[in-house]
Short mmCIF file of C-alpha atoms in Angstrom, two decimals:
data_model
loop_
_atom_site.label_atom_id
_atom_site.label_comp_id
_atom_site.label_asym_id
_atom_site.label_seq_id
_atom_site.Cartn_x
_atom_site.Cartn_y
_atom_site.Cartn_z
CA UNK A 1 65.78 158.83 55.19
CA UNK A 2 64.14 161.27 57.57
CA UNK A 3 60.20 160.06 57.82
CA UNK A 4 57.05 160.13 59.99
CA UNK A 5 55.08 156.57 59.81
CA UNK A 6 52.35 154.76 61.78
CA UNK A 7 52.37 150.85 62.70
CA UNK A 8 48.54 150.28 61.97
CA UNK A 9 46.59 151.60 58.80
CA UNK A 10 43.92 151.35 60.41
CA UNK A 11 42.35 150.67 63.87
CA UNK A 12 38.69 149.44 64.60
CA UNK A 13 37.15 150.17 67.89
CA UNK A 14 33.86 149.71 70.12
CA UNK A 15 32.46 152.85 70.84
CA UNK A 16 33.26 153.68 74.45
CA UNK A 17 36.46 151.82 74.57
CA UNK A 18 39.64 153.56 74.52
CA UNK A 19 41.72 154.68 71.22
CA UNK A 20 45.47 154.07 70.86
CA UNK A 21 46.95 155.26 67.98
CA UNK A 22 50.92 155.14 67.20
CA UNK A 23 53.69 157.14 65.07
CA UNK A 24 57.29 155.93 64.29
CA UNK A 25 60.26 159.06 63.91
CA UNK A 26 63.37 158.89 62.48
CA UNK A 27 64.08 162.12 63.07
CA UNK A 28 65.92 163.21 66.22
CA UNK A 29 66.04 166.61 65.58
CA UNK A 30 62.23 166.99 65.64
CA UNK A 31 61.06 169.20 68.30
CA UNK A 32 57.68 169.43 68.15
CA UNK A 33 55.03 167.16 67.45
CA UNK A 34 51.19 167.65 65.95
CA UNK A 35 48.14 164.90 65.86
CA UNK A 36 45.42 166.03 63.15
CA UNK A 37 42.18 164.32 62.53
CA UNK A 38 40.99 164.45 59.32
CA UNK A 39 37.09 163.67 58.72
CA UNK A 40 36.15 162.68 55.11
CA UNK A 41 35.79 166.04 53.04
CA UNK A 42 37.54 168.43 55.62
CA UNK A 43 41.21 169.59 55.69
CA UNK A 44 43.09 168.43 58.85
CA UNK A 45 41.94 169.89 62.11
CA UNK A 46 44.42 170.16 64.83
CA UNK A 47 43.75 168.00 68.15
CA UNK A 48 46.78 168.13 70.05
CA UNK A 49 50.58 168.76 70.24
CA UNK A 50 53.43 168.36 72.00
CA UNK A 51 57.10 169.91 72.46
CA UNK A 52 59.83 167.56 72.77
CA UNK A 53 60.70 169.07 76.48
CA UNK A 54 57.72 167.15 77.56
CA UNK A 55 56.82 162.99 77.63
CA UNK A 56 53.07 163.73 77.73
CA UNK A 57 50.12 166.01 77.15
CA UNK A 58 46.19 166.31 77.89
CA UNK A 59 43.24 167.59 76.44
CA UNK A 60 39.69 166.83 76.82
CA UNK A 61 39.74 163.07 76.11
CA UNK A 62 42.94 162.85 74.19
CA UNK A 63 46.21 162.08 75.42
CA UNK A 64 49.61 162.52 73.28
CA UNK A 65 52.61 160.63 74.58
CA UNK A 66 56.79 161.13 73.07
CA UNK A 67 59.28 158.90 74.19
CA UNK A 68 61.83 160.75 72.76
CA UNK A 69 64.43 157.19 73.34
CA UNK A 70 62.04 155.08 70.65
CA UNK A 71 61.13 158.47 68.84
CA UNK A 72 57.51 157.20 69.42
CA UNK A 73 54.71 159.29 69.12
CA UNK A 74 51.20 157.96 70.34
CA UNK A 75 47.62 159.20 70.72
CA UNK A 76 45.28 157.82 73.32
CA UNK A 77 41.14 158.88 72.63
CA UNK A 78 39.46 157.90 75.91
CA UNK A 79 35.80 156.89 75.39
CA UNK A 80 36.50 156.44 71.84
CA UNK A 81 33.23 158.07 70.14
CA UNK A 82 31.91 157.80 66.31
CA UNK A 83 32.62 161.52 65.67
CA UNK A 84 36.10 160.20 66.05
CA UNK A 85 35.92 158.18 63.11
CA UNK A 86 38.70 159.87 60.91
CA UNK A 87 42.03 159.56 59.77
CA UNK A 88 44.66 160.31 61.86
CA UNK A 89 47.60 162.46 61.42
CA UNK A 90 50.87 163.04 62.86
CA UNK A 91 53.40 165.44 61.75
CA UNK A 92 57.20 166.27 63.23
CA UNK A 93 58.68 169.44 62.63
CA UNK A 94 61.98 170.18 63.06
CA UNK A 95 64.43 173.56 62.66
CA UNK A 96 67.55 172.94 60.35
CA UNK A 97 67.67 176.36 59.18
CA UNK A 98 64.30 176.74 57.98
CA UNK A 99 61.11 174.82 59.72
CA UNK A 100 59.79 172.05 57.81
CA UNK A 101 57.16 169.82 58.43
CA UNK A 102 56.46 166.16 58.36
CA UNK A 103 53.41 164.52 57.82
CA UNK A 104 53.22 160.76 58.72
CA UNK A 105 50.90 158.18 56.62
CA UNK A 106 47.91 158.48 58.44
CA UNK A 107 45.73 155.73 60.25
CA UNK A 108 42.24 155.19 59.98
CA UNK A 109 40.00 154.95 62.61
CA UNK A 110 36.64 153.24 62.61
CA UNK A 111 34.32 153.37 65.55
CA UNK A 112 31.89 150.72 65.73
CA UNK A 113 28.67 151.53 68.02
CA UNK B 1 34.67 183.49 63.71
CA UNK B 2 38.25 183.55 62.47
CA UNK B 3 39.25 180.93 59.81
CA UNK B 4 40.68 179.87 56.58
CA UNK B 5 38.24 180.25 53.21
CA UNK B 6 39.35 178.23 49.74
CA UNK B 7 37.34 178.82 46.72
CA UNK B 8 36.37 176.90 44.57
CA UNK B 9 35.71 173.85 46.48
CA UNK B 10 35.76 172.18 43.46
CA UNK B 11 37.66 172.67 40.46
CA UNK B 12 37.47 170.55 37.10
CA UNK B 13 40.14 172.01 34.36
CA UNK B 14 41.40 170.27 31.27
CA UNK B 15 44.60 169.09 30.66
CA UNK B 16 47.12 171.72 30.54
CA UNK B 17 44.89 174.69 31.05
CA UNK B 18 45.99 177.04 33.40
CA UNK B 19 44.16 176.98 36.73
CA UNK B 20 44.30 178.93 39.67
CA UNK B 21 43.09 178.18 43.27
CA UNK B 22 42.81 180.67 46.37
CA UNK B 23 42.59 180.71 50.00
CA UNK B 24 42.15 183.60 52.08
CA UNK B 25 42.43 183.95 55.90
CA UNK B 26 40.89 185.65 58.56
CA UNK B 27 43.08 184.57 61.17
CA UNK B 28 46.01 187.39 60.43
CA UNK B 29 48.82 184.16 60.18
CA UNK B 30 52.03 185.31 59.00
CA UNK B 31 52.98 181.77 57.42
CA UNK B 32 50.33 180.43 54.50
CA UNK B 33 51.23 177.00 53.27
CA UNK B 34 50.11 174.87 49.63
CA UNK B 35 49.78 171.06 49.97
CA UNK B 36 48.52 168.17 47.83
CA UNK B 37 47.14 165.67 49.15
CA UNK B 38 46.12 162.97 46.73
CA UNK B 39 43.46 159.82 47.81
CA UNK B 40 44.80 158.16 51.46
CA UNK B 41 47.87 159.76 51.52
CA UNK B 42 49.12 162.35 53.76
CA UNK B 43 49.33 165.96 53.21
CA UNK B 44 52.37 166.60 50.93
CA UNK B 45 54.20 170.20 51.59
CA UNK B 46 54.48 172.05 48.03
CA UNK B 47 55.59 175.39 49.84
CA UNK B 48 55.11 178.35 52.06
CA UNK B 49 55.40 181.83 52.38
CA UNK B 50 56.70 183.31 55.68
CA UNK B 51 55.03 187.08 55.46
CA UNK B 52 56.42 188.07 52.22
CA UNK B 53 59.13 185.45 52.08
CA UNK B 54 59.20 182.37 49.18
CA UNK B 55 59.94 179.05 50.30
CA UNK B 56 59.55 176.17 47.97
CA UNK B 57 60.10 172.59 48.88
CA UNK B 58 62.91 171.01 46.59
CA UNK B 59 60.44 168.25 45.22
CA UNK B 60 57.71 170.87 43.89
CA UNK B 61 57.16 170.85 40.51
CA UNK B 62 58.23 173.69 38.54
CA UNK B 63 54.52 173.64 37.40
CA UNK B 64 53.20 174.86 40.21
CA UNK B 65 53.79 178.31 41.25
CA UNK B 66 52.56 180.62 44.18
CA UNK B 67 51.60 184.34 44.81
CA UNK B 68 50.62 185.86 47.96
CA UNK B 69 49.56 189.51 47.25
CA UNK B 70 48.87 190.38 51.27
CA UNK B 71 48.67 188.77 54.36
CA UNK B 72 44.80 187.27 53.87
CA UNK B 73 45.28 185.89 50.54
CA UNK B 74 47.56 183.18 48.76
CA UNK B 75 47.49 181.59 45.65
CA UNK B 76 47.72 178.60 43.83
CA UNK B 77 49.16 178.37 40.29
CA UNK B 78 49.22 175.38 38.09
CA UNK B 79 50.61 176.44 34.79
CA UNK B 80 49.78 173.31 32.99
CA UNK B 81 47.89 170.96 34.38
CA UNK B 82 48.32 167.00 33.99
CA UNK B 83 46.68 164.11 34.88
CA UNK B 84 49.03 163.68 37.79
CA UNK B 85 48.17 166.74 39.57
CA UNK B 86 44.23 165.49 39.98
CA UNK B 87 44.64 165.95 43.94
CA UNK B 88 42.83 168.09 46.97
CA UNK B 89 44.91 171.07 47.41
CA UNK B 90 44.46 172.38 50.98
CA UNK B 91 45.88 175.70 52.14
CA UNK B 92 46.59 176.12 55.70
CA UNK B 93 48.28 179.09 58.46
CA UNK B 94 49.82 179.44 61.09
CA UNK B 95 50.96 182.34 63.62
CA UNK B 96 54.73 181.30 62.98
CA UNK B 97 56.74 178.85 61.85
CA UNK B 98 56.92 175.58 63.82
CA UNK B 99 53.66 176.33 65.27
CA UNK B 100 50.11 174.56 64.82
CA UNK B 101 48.62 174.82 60.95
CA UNK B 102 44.93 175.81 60.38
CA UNK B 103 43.67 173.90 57.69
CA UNK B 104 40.98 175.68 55.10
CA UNK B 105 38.54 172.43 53.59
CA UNK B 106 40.61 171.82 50.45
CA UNK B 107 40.11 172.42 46.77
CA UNK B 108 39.54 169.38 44.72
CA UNK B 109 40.71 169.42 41.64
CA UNK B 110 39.89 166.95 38.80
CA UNK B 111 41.77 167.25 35.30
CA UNK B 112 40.10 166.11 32.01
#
């Protein structure tokens, strides 16, 4: 069935080093993609996105890739801090009528200083 | 600075009492959206309203219901509560459909 997952649960990192966290698709009529981070307590906060016209995206340390062929989804922190310890998020949406959107399973992210 | 309020933060309600939970915007979105999220899971979609338009996902639970009286505020309705539905509830906007959500910090709500 159509779904959103992630290959790691969780990810452990030194601070400094970079972050590299992945998403699966299954659904090729997604169009636009979302990473969230979630701190412990908070709703979802929005990081970055991407449209599915583009392979790649950049913010201030964060990176989104698509490679639309794979339907992979990844999210690169550079200088991986511990106020990005949080669970991350990605969700597809895609347009079959009506919008409707996808979260993935979420992976956890410790920083270790 | 422009955002998206839920009250209470926490909520405790006995089994099947009605309970209601609210979010309000400043933001001036057009789409306000209900999910549960229960411990280390994602964010689970119970439905949205597009301005003044209902749209429920197929899985939600007749038990839960929705009203959104103007554009700043939307409410949740949980006619009898069980167990089960011990979750966070977060509300969340956005401009238009298929863009970005706003996220408020989540009700949790604990049924005894």
């Amino acid at each position: 069935g159509e779904s959103v997952g992630l290959h790691l649960p969780t990810l452990s990192v030194q601070e400094g080093d970079n972050s590299i966290i992945n998403c699966a698709y299954s659904n090729s009529a997604s169009d636009y993609f979302i990473w969230y981070k979630q701190e412990s307590g908070k709703g979802p906060q929005f990081i970055i996105d991407i449209r599915s016209n583009m392979d790649k995206r950049q913010g201030q340390r964060v990176t989104v890739l698509l490679n639309k062929t794979v339907k992979h989804l990844s999210l690169q922190i550079a200088a991986t801090q511990p106020g990005d310890s949080a669970v991350y998020f990605c969700a597809e949406t895609l347009n079959t009528g009506g919008f409707k959107t996808i979260f993935g399973a979420g992976t956890r992210l410790f920083v270790k200083a | 600075d422009a955002m998206v309020i839920q009250n209470p933060r926490y909520q405790v309600t006995q089994f099947g009492k009605p309970v209601t939970l609210s979010c309000s915007q400043t933001l001036n979105h057009n789409v306000m959206y209900w999910y549960q999220q229960k411990s280390s899971q994602a964010p689970k979609l119970l439905f949205h309203y597009y301005d003044k338009d209902f749209n429920n996902e197929a899985d939600t639970p007749d038990n839960f219901q929705s009203r959104r009286p103007n554009t700043s505020f939307c409410f949740l309705d949980i006619r009898s509560p069980g167990l089960g539905d011990a979750a966070m509830y977060l509300c969340a906007t956005s401009r238009a459909q298929g863009y970005e959500q706003y996220f408020g910090p989540g009700t949790r709500l604990t049924v005894t």
